[in-house]
Amino acid sequence: MDSLEGLRTRLIVEGGHRLEGSLAPPGAKNAALPIMAASILCEGEVVLHRVPRITDVDVMAAILESLGARVREQPGGTLVIDAASINSNIAPYALVSKLNASFDVTGALLGRFGRAEVPLPGGCVLGPRAVDMHLHGFEALGANVDLEHGSVVVTASQVSGATIALSKPSVGATKNLMLAAVRAHGQTTIENAALEPEVVDVADFLVAMGAKITGQGTSTIRIEGVRKLHGCEYTIIPDRLVAGTYLLGAAITRGDVTVTGLDPAMLSGLSEVLASTGAAVEAKGVSLRVQGVPAWKPVDITTAPYPGFPTDLQPPMVAYLALAKGTSHVEETIFDARFVYVSELLRMGADITVSGRTAHVSGVPKLKDAVVAAPDIRAGGALVLAALAAEGTTEISGLEYIDRGYEFLEERLAALGATVVRASGVAPVTPRPDMGNTVKLPKIVTPFRVQPS
Ligand code: UD1
């Protein structure tokens, strides 16, 4: 990829179309990535279904291959990982630096080989990604932790079970420590564990490989170490954050969208907030439907660990509240820098001020088209929603972030009635009446072969 490709490739979104219809969300990114890392722990073959077709999965597959695993893709979102041939415990910086979730390979390599050398995750646009709880946990399990040339080197002659009390219910630390402990000698207890459904999915996957884990989904997880794990076939849970983005898309476009195949309880935090703004929210069996209303009320929210309002849906929710009738206050408690995208919404006519950890969102009657850039995955989701509701045609760059988290975005949106195309070419490309016929229409790029199911 040349260095300007990320700027040249854009989504062109024509505003003013209602989203209507139903969709089955892809597999959860935040379960798929640690589950792929967890496959390191067995010497057999792991067959994973409902793996999302996103670039983060490609990076994790490349990391596993660099360690010696064989990874095969099958049609329909199935990955086959054979970790028997892994012959390295050193994860390469060039790949790890692209993906914070790659730090999950540390626990898995420690669990299988008693040694892992993994570059320390740097910051990302959301701020520095701390791993102190991961490292203290590894030490509690009997490992030595050193920093050498920017990499964390974790070694243990024997990983031994221990009681680890997390100072915060960190999703990343809970997953990583489960991976390190499943093949340990003796029993491990993780207290103040994260409750997120993706943590439960990782635990359920480990159980499918022969691990002995109880308490996943509660704040105390107990793991009885086993000597070996075996291969298995496993289907990843649907992505509640992607589902939530589309449901907010229904609300912001005054549309009507049903997500199917997902336990609505996974989105209770979002459902409560949406209902309080006046949107109609209906949970039935394994489907969740949101119908937008012509005008909606403001609401005050605070992001929180599961089952609270998810930090990942904060940016799309702010896009929705930018059009509410009144002022909302949105407090971000998980990631300090999670309001970086607000400046882009301002360029679309939103009225938002950020002070400290709180955004004051004063609803405006309409948003207007603009050329904007997504600074991270969910901020990209927020800009797409704003563009769907805005007057005119908005161009969104930063697709390298959006493609990390949203599978087949434009195809799925088109199936729901949106007019969205992926384009490349020299900006600006949007045909405007005052520019006559001199504008070259964008070249449409189709990045994926497979059609959305
Ligand atoms: C976070 C979200 C998760 C979401 C994921 C993807 C929470 C609690 N976690 O998980 O729901 O799916 O992003 O965007 O909402 N921390 C430390 N030290 C550590 C580890 C974490 O101080 O060793 C801090 C982090 O800086 C952060 C908080 O704990 O403020 C939660 O972090 P964590 O849950 O680990 O983040 P992710 O795993 O990325």
Short mmCIF file of C-alpha atoms and ligand atoms in Angstrom, two decimals:
data_model
loop_
_atom_site.label_atom_id
_atom_site.label_comp_id
_atom_site.label_asym_id
_atom_site.label_seq_id
_atom_site.Cartn_x
_atom_site.Cartn_y
_atom_site.Cartn_z
CA MET A 1 0.00 0.00 0.00
CA ASP A 2 1.46 3.41 -0.84
CA SER A 3 1.45 5.92 1.97
CA LEU A 4 -1.37 8.01 0.48
CA GLU A 5 -3.72 5.12 -0.20
CA GLY A 6 -5.50 5.55 3.13
CA LEU A 7 -6.28 9.14 2.17
CA ARG A 8 -7.33 8.34 -1.37
CA THR A 9 -9.71 5.52 -0.53
CA ARG A 10 -12.89 6.90 0.92
CA LEU A 11 -16.48 6.07 1.64
CA ILE A 12 -18.89 8.32 -0.17
CA VAL A 13 -22.16 8.43 1.74
CA GLU A 14 -25.28 10.06 0.39
CA GLY A 15 -27.34 11.29 3.33
CA GLY A 16 -31.08 11.16 3.77
CA HIS A 17 -31.89 7.47 3.24
CA ARG A 18 -33.60 5.50 6.01
CA LEU A 19 -32.01 2.23 7.07
CA GLU A 20 -34.60 -0.52 6.91
CA GLY A 21 -34.40 -4.28 7.13
CA SER A 22 -32.61 -6.95 9.11
CA LEU A 23 -29.08 -8.18 9.43
CA ALA A 24 -27.19 -10.98 11.14
CA PRO A 25 -24.07 -9.42 12.67
CA PRO A 26 -20.66 -10.95 11.95
CA GLY A 27 -18.59 -12.62 14.66
CA ALA A 28 -17.28 -10.45 17.48
CA LYS A 29 -13.85 -8.98 16.78
CA ASN A 30 -13.04 -8.81 20.48
CA ALA A 31 -13.74 -12.52 20.88
CA ALA A 32 -12.27 -13.69 17.55
CA LEU A 33 -8.82 -12.13 18.10
CA PRO A 34 -8.12 -13.62 21.58
CA ILE A 35 -9.65 -16.94 20.47
CA MET A 36 -7.26 -17.04 17.52
CA ALA A 37 -4.41 -16.31 19.97
CA ALA A 38 -5.74 -19.02 22.32
CA SER A 39 -5.43 -21.62 19.56
CA ILE A 40 -1.66 -21.47 20.26
CA LEU A 41 -2.42 -23.43 23.45
CA CYS A 42 -3.30 -26.69 21.72
CA GLU A 43 -1.30 -28.96 19.47
CA GLY A 44 -4.38 -29.90 17.41
CA GLU A 45 -6.46 -28.24 14.74
CA VAL A 46 -8.93 -25.52 15.63
CA VAL A 47 -11.85 -24.77 13.29
CA LEU A 48 -13.45 -21.40 13.93
CA HIS A 49 -16.75 -20.34 12.40
CA ARG A 50 -18.24 -16.85 12.12
CA VAL A 51 -14.81 -15.22 12.05
CA PRO A 52 -15.34 -11.61 10.94
CA ARG A 53 -13.71 -10.65 7.64
CA ILE A 54 -11.85 -7.62 8.94
CA THR A 55 -8.24 -6.57 8.67
CA ASP A 56 -7.51 -7.13 12.39
CA VAL A 57 -8.18 -10.83 11.80
CA ASP A 58 -5.71 -10.81 8.90
CA VAL A 59 -3.05 -9.29 11.18
CA MET A 60 -3.67 -11.86 13.94
CA ALA A 61 -3.50 -14.66 11.33
CA ALA A 62 -0.17 -13.25 10.11
CA ILE A 63 1.15 -13.16 13.70
CA LEU A 64 0.17 -16.82 14.19
CA GLU A 65 1.84 -17.73 10.88
CA SER A 66 4.98 -15.86 11.90
CA LEU A 67 5.13 -18.09 14.99
CA GLY A 68 4.90 -21.18 12.77
CA ALA A 69 1.15 -21.95 12.79
CA ARG A 70 -0.72 -22.86 9.62
CA VAL A 71 -3.84 -20.78 9.01
CA ARG A 72 -6.35 -21.58 6.25
CA GLU A 73 -9.42 -19.60 5.32
CA GLN A 74 -12.56 -21.39 4.15
CA PRO A 75 -15.53 -19.69 2.51
CA GLY A 76 -18.20 -18.19 4.75
CA GLY A 77 -16.00 -16.92 7.57
CA THR A 78 -14.31 -20.15 8.69
CA LEU A 79 -10.66 -20.25 9.73
CA VAL A 80 -8.68 -23.42 10.33
CA ILE A 81 -5.68 -22.94 12.61
CA ASP A 82 -3.12 -25.68 13.11
CA ALA A 83 -0.82 -24.61 15.93
CA ALA A 84 1.04 -27.94 16.14
CA SER A 85 3.89 -26.53 14.07
CA ILE A 86 4.48 -23.39 16.16
CA ASN A 87 8.22 -23.19 16.67
CA SER A 88 8.76 -19.64 17.90
CA ASN A 89 7.72 -17.72 21.00
CA ILE A 90 8.85 -14.36 19.64
CA ALA A 91 6.11 -12.18 18.14
CA PRO A 92 7.35 -9.77 15.44
CA TYR A 93 7.12 -6.02 16.14
CA ALA A 94 6.02 -5.14 12.59
CA LEU A 95 2.77 -7.07 13.08
CA VAL A 96 2.18 -6.66 16.81
CA SER A 97 2.46 -2.88 16.53
CA LYS A 98 -0.62 -2.86 14.27
CA LEU A 99 -2.91 -4.51 16.79
CA ASN A 100 -3.26 -3.99 20.55
CA ALA A 101 -5.16 -7.26 20.88
CA SER A 102 -2.01 -9.06 19.72
CA PHE A 103 -0.71 -8.81 23.29
CA ASP A 104 -3.07 -11.74 23.95
CA VAL A 105 -0.50 -14.04 22.36
CA THR A 106 1.67 -13.43 25.47
CA GLY A 107 -0.59 -15.43 27.78
CA ALA A 108 -1.02 -18.16 25.19
CA LEU A 109 2.72 -18.53 24.48
CA LEU A 110 3.49 -18.49 28.21
CA GLY A 111 0.81 -21.14 28.77
CA ARG A 112 2.14 -23.43 26.05
CA PHE A 113 5.91 -22.89 26.12
CA GLY A 114 6.68 -21.16 29.43
CA ARG A 115 8.18 -18.26 27.46
CA ALA A 116 6.87 -15.35 25.43
CA GLU A 117 8.64 -12.40 23.88
CA VAL A 118 6.11 -9.84 22.67
CA PRO A 119 6.64 -6.15 21.87
CA LEU A 120 5.02 -3.91 24.47
CA PRO A 121 1.90 -2.42 22.91
CA GLY A 122 2.48 1.23 22.28
CA GLY A 123 -0.29 3.74 22.49
CA CYS A 124 -3.09 4.00 20.02
CA VAL A 125 -5.28 6.94 19.21
CA LEU A 126 -7.35 6.15 22.34
CA GLY A 127 -4.28 6.79 24.51
CA PRO A 128 -1.55 4.58 25.98
CA ARG A 129 -2.70 0.98 26.42
CA ALA A 130 -1.61 -0.10 29.89
CA VAL A 131 -0.72 -3.76 30.49
CA ASP A 132 0.40 -3.56 34.12
CA MET A 133 -2.43 -5.85 35.29
CA HIS A 134 -1.49 -8.43 32.65
CA LEU A 135 2.15 -8.37 33.81
CA HIS A 136 1.36 -8.51 37.54
CA GLY A 137 -0.91 -11.44 36.82
CA PHE A 138 1.84 -13.30 34.93
CA GLU A 139 4.17 -12.70 37.90
CA ALA A 140 1.53 -14.05 40.28
CA LEU A 141 1.46 -17.19 38.10
CA GLY A 142 5.18 -17.65 38.78
CA ALA A 143 6.65 -15.95 35.71
CA ASN A 144 9.56 -13.54 35.51
CA VAL A 145 8.72 -10.43 33.55
CA ASP A 146 11.46 -8.33 31.92
CA LEU A 147 11.53 -5.58 29.36
CA GLU A 148 14.20 -6.14 26.68
CA HIS A 149 14.59 -3.86 23.65
CA GLY A 150 10.95 -2.78 23.88
CA SER A 151 9.60 -6.30 24.21
CA VAL A 152 8.08 -7.93 27.25
CA VAL A 153 9.88 -11.19 27.96
CA VAL A 154 7.89 -13.50 30.20
CA THR A 155 9.47 -16.76 31.34
CA ALA A 156 8.45 -19.47 33.78
CA SER A 157 9.99 -22.88 34.43
CA GLN A 158 6.53 -23.82 35.66
CA VAL A 159 3.38 -21.72 35.45
CA SER A 160 1.59 -22.26 38.78
CA GLY A 161 -2.00 -21.44 39.69
CA ALA A 162 -2.60 -18.43 41.92
CA THR A 163 -5.28 -16.04 43.11
CA ILE A 164 -5.13 -12.80 41.13
CA ALA A 165 -7.26 -9.83 42.15
CA LEU A 166 -7.51 -7.29 39.32
CA SER A 167 -7.60 -3.64 40.39
CA LYS A 168 -10.14 -2.98 37.57
CA PRO A 169 -12.25 -5.47 35.59
CA SER A 170 -9.94 -5.26 32.57
CA VAL A 171 -11.20 -7.19 29.56
CA GLY A 172 -7.71 -7.60 28.10
CA ALA A 173 -6.08 -8.72 31.37
CA THR A 174 -8.88 -11.20 32.16
CA LYS A 175 -8.53 -12.85 28.74
CA ASN A 176 -4.72 -12.91 28.78
CA LEU A 177 -4.53 -14.38 32.29
CA MET A 178 -7.08 -17.07 31.43
CA LEU A 179 -4.85 -18.08 28.51
CA ALA A 180 -1.78 -18.20 30.74
CA ALA A 181 -3.55 -20.21 33.46
CA VAL A 182 -5.43 -22.96 31.60
CA ARG A 183 -2.35 -25.21 31.35
CA ALA A 184 -0.84 -24.10 34.67
CA HIS A 185 -0.08 -26.42 37.57
CA GLY A 186 -2.95 -26.08 40.06
CA GLN A 187 -5.92 -23.75 40.44
CA THR A 188 -6.13 -20.10 39.46
CA THR A 189 -8.79 -17.67 40.63
CA ILE A 190 -9.25 -14.34 38.85
CA GLU A 191 -11.11 -11.92 41.11
CA ASN A 192 -12.77 -8.74 39.83
CA ALA A 193 -12.76 -10.38 36.40
CA ALA A 194 -14.38 -8.62 33.43
CA LEU A 195 -17.96 -9.72 32.69
CA GLU A 196 -18.00 -8.90 28.96
CA PRO A 197 -19.63 -11.52 26.67
CA GLU A 198 -16.36 -11.70 24.71
CA VAL A 199 -14.55 -12.86 27.89
CA VAL A 200 -17.21 -15.55 28.32
CA ASP A 201 -16.73 -16.57 24.68
CA VAL A 202 -12.97 -16.96 25.13
CA ALA A 203 -13.58 -19.06 28.27
CA ASP A 204 -16.17 -21.20 26.46
CA PHE A 205 -13.73 -21.74 23.59
CA LEU A 206 -11.01 -22.83 26.04
CA VAL A 207 -13.50 -25.25 27.63
CA ALA A 208 -14.23 -26.63 24.15
CA MET A 209 -10.45 -27.30 23.89
CA GLY A 210 -10.56 -29.24 27.18
CA ALA A 211 -9.86 -26.49 29.74
CA LYS A 212 -11.58 -26.55 33.14
CA ILE A 213 -13.06 -23.12 33.75
CA THR A 214 -16.05 -22.04 35.83
CA GLY A 215 -17.51 -18.67 36.72
CA GLN A 216 -17.04 -16.96 33.35
CA GLY A 217 -19.56 -14.13 33.13
CA THR A 218 -19.22 -13.49 36.89
CA SER A 219 -16.53 -11.50 38.66
CA THR A 220 -14.79 -14.65 39.94
CA ILE A 221 -13.37 -17.02 37.34
CA ARG A 222 -11.88 -20.31 38.51
CA ILE A 223 -9.48 -22.32 36.36
CA GLU A 224 -8.20 -25.79 37.17
CA GLY A 225 -5.04 -26.24 35.13
CA VAL A 226 -4.90 -29.19 32.72
CA ARG A 227 -1.78 -30.67 31.12
CA LYS A 228 -2.93 -30.56 27.51
CA LEU A 229 -5.64 -29.05 25.34
CA HIS A 230 -7.04 -30.55 22.15
CA GLY A 231 -8.34 -29.15 18.88
CA CYS A 232 -12.01 -28.24 18.52
CA GLU A 233 -14.65 -26.66 16.32
CA TYR A 234 -16.21 -23.45 17.65
CA THR A 235 -18.57 -20.68 16.52
CA ILE A 236 -17.76 -17.15 17.70
CA ILE A 237 -20.54 -15.03 19.22
CA PRO A 238 -22.03 -12.20 17.13
CA ASP A 239 -20.52 -8.76 17.42
CA ARG A 240 -22.69 -6.68 19.77
CA LEU A 241 -20.74 -3.52 18.95
CA VAL A 242 -21.31 -3.85 15.20
CA ALA A 243 -24.95 -4.73 15.88
CA GLY A 244 -25.26 -1.66 18.10
CA THR A 245 -23.82 0.58 15.40
CA TYR A 246 -26.48 -0.56 12.89
CA LEU A 247 -29.25 -0.16 15.47
CA LEU A 248 -28.09 3.38 16.10
CA GLY A 249 -28.11 3.74 12.31
CA ALA A 250 -31.83 2.89 12.38
CA ALA A 251 -32.43 5.47 15.09
CA ILE A 252 -30.46 8.30 13.48
CA THR A 253 -32.06 7.79 10.03
CA ARG A 254 -35.57 7.41 11.51
CA GLY A 255 -35.48 3.90 10.07
CA ASP A 256 -36.31 0.39 11.28
CA VAL A 257 -33.60 -2.26 11.69
CA THR A 258 -33.67 -5.70 13.32
CA VAL A 259 -30.51 -7.54 14.24
CA THR A 260 -30.92 -11.29 14.40
CA GLY A 261 -29.10 -14.22 15.94
CA LEU A 262 -27.92 -12.25 18.98
CA ASP A 263 -28.94 -12.34 22.63
CA PRO A 264 -30.54 -8.89 23.22
CA ALA A 265 -29.19 -8.95 26.79
CA MET A 266 -25.75 -8.29 25.30
CA LEU A 267 -27.01 -4.85 24.26
CA SER A 268 -29.08 -3.97 27.33
CA GLY A 269 -26.94 -0.88 28.05
CA LEU A 270 -27.63 0.50 24.56
CA SER A 271 -31.31 -0.53 24.54
CA GLU A 272 -32.06 1.32 27.79
CA VAL A 273 -30.45 4.52 26.55
CA LEU A 274 -32.10 4.35 23.12
CA ALA A 275 -35.53 3.76 24.69
CA SER A 276 -35.06 6.75 26.99
CA THR A 277 -34.51 8.99 23.94
CA GLY A 278 -37.90 7.88 22.60
CA ALA A 279 -36.80 5.29 20.01
CA ALA A 280 -38.87 2.10 19.95
CA VAL A 281 -36.78 -0.87 21.09
CA GLU A 282 -38.17 -4.38 20.92
CA ALA A 283 -36.33 -7.51 22.09
CA LYS A 284 -37.82 -10.79 20.96
CA GLY A 285 -36.03 -14.13 21.33
CA VAL A 286 -32.67 -13.69 19.65
CA SER A 287 -33.52 -10.52 17.79
CA LEU A 288 -33.47 -6.85 18.66
CA ARG A 289 -35.38 -4.23 16.68
CA VAL A 290 -35.00 -0.45 16.79
CA GLN A 291 -37.43 1.93 15.12
CA GLY A 292 -36.41 5.55 14.95
CA VAL A 293 -38.74 8.42 15.72
CA PRO A 294 -39.02 11.81 13.97
CA ALA A 295 -37.58 13.69 16.97
CA TRP A 296 -35.69 12.31 19.95
CA LYS A 297 -34.83 13.42 23.47
CA PRO A 298 -31.36 14.04 24.88
CA VAL A 299 -29.94 11.70 27.52
CA ASP A 300 -27.01 11.65 29.94
CA ILE A 301 -24.79 8.59 29.78
CA THR A 302 -21.59 7.32 31.37
CA THR A 303 -19.57 4.58 29.73
CA ALA A 304 -18.89 1.62 32.01
CA PRO A 305 -17.69 -1.97 31.95
CA TYR A 306 -20.31 -4.54 30.90
CA PRO A 307 -23.27 -4.54 31.35
CA GLY A 308 -23.04 -0.74 31.44
CA PHE A 309 -23.01 1.49 28.38
CA PRO A 310 -20.07 0.27 26.23
CA THR A 311 -17.22 2.65 25.50
CA ASP A 312 -17.18 1.38 21.89
CA LEU A 313 -20.72 2.64 21.28
CA GLN A 314 -20.01 6.04 22.78
CA PRO A 315 -18.94 7.66 19.47
CA PRO A 316 -21.94 6.35 17.43
CA MET A 317 -24.25 7.38 20.29
CA VAL A 318 -22.80 10.90 20.30
CA ALA A 319 -23.49 11.12 16.53
CA TYR A 320 -27.14 10.23 17.28
CA LEU A 321 -27.39 12.68 20.19
CA ALA A 322 -25.95 15.43 17.97
CA LEU A 323 -29.42 15.55 16.40
CA ALA A 324 -31.47 15.26 19.63
CA LYS A 325 -33.86 17.97 20.80
CA GLY A 326 -31.77 19.28 23.71
CA THR A 327 -28.42 18.82 25.41
CA SER A 328 -26.93 15.48 26.40
CA HIS A 329 -23.92 14.86 28.61
CA VAL A 330 -21.71 11.90 27.76
CA GLU A 331 -19.01 10.88 30.20
CA GLU A 332 -16.21 8.58 29.01
CA THR A 333 -14.64 6.56 31.83
CA ILE A 334 -12.67 3.87 30.00
CA PHE A 335 -10.37 5.59 27.46
CA ASP A 336 -9.12 9.15 28.10
CA ALA A 337 -8.75 10.13 24.45
CA ARG A 338 -12.01 8.73 23.12
CA PHE A 339 -13.42 12.10 22.00
CA VAL A 340 -10.82 12.74 19.27
CA TYR A 341 -13.47 12.33 16.56
CA VAL A 342 -15.62 15.19 17.90
CA SER A 343 -13.76 17.73 15.76
CA GLU A 344 -14.93 15.84 12.66
CA LEU A 345 -18.57 15.96 13.80
CA LEU A 346 -18.16 19.72 14.36
CA ARG A 347 -17.21 20.01 10.70
CA MET A 348 -20.57 18.46 9.88
CA GLY A 349 -22.37 21.13 11.90
CA ALA A 350 -22.65 19.40 15.29
CA ASP A 351 -22.54 21.50 18.46
CA ILE A 352 -20.38 19.63 20.94
CA THR A 353 -17.92 20.82 23.57
CA VAL A 354 -15.63 18.51 25.46
CA SER A 355 -14.42 19.32 28.94
CA GLY A 356 -12.27 16.68 30.58
CA ARG A 357 -14.00 13.34 30.30
CA THR A 358 -17.41 14.75 29.38
CA ALA A 359 -18.87 15.79 26.04
CA HIS A 360 -21.73 18.29 26.15
CA VAL A 361 -23.77 17.53 23.07
CA SER A 362 -26.29 20.23 22.13
CA GLY A 363 -28.63 18.83 19.52
CA VAL A 364 -28.81 20.66 16.17
CA PRO A 365 -31.72 20.41 13.69
CA LYS A 366 -29.49 18.98 10.94
CA LEU A 367 -25.99 17.82 10.08
CA LYS A 368 -24.37 18.80 6.79
CA ASP A 369 -22.04 17.01 4.39
CA ALA A 370 -18.29 17.42 4.77
CA VAL A 371 -15.00 15.74 4.00
CA VAL A 372 -14.03 13.96 7.23
CA ALA A 373 -11.49 11.43 8.48
CA ALA A 374 -12.07 8.53 10.88
CA PRO A 375 -9.41 8.51 13.62
CA ASP A 376 -10.30 5.05 15.01
CA ILE A 377 -12.68 2.15 14.40
CA ARG A 378 -15.77 3.23 16.33
CA ALA A 379 -15.25 6.89 15.53
CA GLY A 380 -15.47 5.69 11.92
CA GLY A 381 -18.83 4.11 12.77
CA ALA A 382 -19.94 7.44 14.26
CA LEU A 383 -18.98 9.40 11.15
CA VAL A 384 -20.79 6.93 8.90
CA LEU A 385 -23.97 7.35 10.99
CA ALA A 386 -23.66 11.12 10.93
CA ALA A 387 -23.18 11.00 7.15
CA LEU A 388 -26.25 8.78 6.68
CA ALA A 389 -28.36 11.37 8.49
CA ALA A 390 -26.70 14.49 7.04
CA GLU A 391 -27.83 16.63 4.16
CA GLY A 392 -25.70 16.07 1.06
CA THR A 393 -22.86 13.68 0.30
CA THR A 394 -20.11 13.12 2.85
CA GLU A 395 -16.67 11.69 2.14
CA ILE A 396 -15.04 9.68 4.89
CA SER A 397 -11.36 8.71 4.82
CA GLY A 398 -9.54 6.62 7.41
CA LEU A 399 -11.00 3.40 6.02
CA GLU A 400 -7.94 1.56 7.31
CA TYR A 401 -9.54 2.00 10.75
CA ILE A 402 -13.12 1.28 9.71
CA ASP A 403 -12.03 -1.93 7.94
CA ARG A 404 -10.43 -3.12 11.19
CA GLY A 405 -13.83 -3.50 12.78
CA TYR A 406 -16.70 -3.43 10.28
CA GLU A 407 -17.06 -6.34 7.86
CA PHE A 408 -18.59 -5.52 4.45
CA LEU A 409 -19.74 -2.13 5.71
CA GLU A 410 -20.91 -0.60 2.47
CA GLU A 411 -22.54 -3.83 1.25
CA ARG A 412 -24.46 -4.22 4.51
CA LEU A 413 -25.52 -0.58 4.51
CA ALA A 414 -26.62 -0.84 0.88
CA ALA A 415 -28.70 -3.92 1.76
CA LEU A 416 -30.46 -1.73 4.34
CA GLY A 417 -31.20 0.99 1.79
CA ALA A 418 -28.22 3.33 2.13
CA THR A 419 -26.30 4.77 -0.80
CA VAL A 420 -22.66 4.23 0.08
CA VAL A 421 -19.74 3.51 -2.22
CA ARG A 422 -16.05 2.93 -1.64
CA ALA A 423 -14.01 5.09 -3.94
CA SER A 424 -10.42 5.81 -4.79
CA GLY A 425 -8.97 8.67 -6.82
CA VAL A 426 -7.61 12.12 -6.21
CA ALA A 427 -9.75 14.09 -3.74
CA PRO A 428 -12.00 16.03 -4.01
CA VAL A 429 -14.23 13.71 -5.98
CA THR A 430 -17.74 14.63 -4.95
CA PRO A 431 -19.62 15.96 -7.97
CA ARG A 432 -21.02 19.37 -7.09
CA PRO A 433 -23.36 21.37 -9.33
CA ASP A 434 -21.06 24.40 -9.32
CA MET A 435 -18.13 22.33 -10.59
CA GLY A 436 -19.76 21.41 -13.90
CA ASN A 437 -18.46 18.33 -15.71
CA THR A 438 -14.83 18.73 -14.78
CA VAL A 439 -14.98 16.32 -11.86
CA LYS A 440 -13.70 12.81 -12.44
CA LEU A 441 -16.04 10.27 -10.90
CA PRO A 442 -14.38 7.99 -8.40
CA LYS A 443 -13.22 4.52 -9.25
CA ILE A 444 -15.23 2.01 -7.25
CA VAL A 445 -13.08 -0.41 -5.32
CA THR A 446 -14.42 -3.78 -4.22
CA PRO A 447 -12.09 -4.97 -1.48
CA PHE A 448 -13.71 -8.28 -0.60
CA ARG A 449 -14.64 -11.22 -2.78
CA VAL A 450 -17.31 -12.73 -0.58
CA GLN A 451 -20.81 -11.30 -0.42
CA PRO A 452 -22.30 -10.61 3.01
CA SER A 453 -24.51 -13.37 4.30
C1 UD1 B 1 -11.96 -2.29 26.19
C2 UD1 B 1 -13.37 -2.38 26.78
C3 UD1 B 1 -14.09 -3.52 26.14
C4 UD1 B 1 -14.09 -3.30 24.63
C5 UD1 B 1 -12.66 -3.16 24.12
C6 UD1 B 1 -12.58 -2.86 22.64
C7 UD1 B 1 -14.08 -1.94 29.05
C8 UD1 B 1 -13.85 -2.16 30.49
N1 UD1 B 1 -13.26 -2.56 28.21
O1 UD1 B 1 -11.30 -3.51 26.46
O2 UD1 B 1 -15.42 -3.62 26.63
O3 UD1 B 1 -14.73 -4.35 23.98
O4 UD1 B 1 -12.03 -2.08 24.80
O5 UD1 B 1 -12.53 -1.54 22.35
O6 UD1 B 1 -14.98 -1.22 28.67
N2 UD1 B 1 -6.05 -0.92 32.14
C9 UD1 B 1 -5.00 -0.70 33.00
N3 UD1 B 1 -4.05 -1.68 33.09
C10 UD1 B 1 -4.10 -2.85 32.42
C11 UD1 B 1 -5.19 -3.06 31.54
C12 UD1 B 1 -6.15 -2.08 31.43
O7 UD1 B 1 -4.91 0.34 33.63
O8 UD1 B 1 -3.21 -3.70 32.57
C13 UD1 B 1 -7.10 0.11 32.02
C14 UD1 B 1 -7.24 0.65 30.60
O9 UD1 B 1 -6.36 1.70 30.35
C15 UD1 B 1 -8.69 1.08 30.56
C16 UD1 B 1 -9.37 0.06 31.48
O10 UD1 B 1 -8.35 -0.49 32.31
O11 UD1 B 1 -8.84 2.35 31.11
C17 UD1 B 1 -10.09 -1.03 30.75
O12 UD1 B 1 -9.17 -1.67 29.90
P1 UD1 B 1 -9.45 -3.06 29.21
O13 UD1 B 1 -10.82 -3.53 29.57
O14 UD1 B 1 -8.32 -3.96 29.47
O15 UD1 B 1 -9.41 -2.63 27.71
P2 UD1 B 1 -9.70 -3.53 26.50
O16 UD1 B 1 -9.34 -4.95 26.75
O17 UD1 B 1 -9.11 -2.84 25.34
#
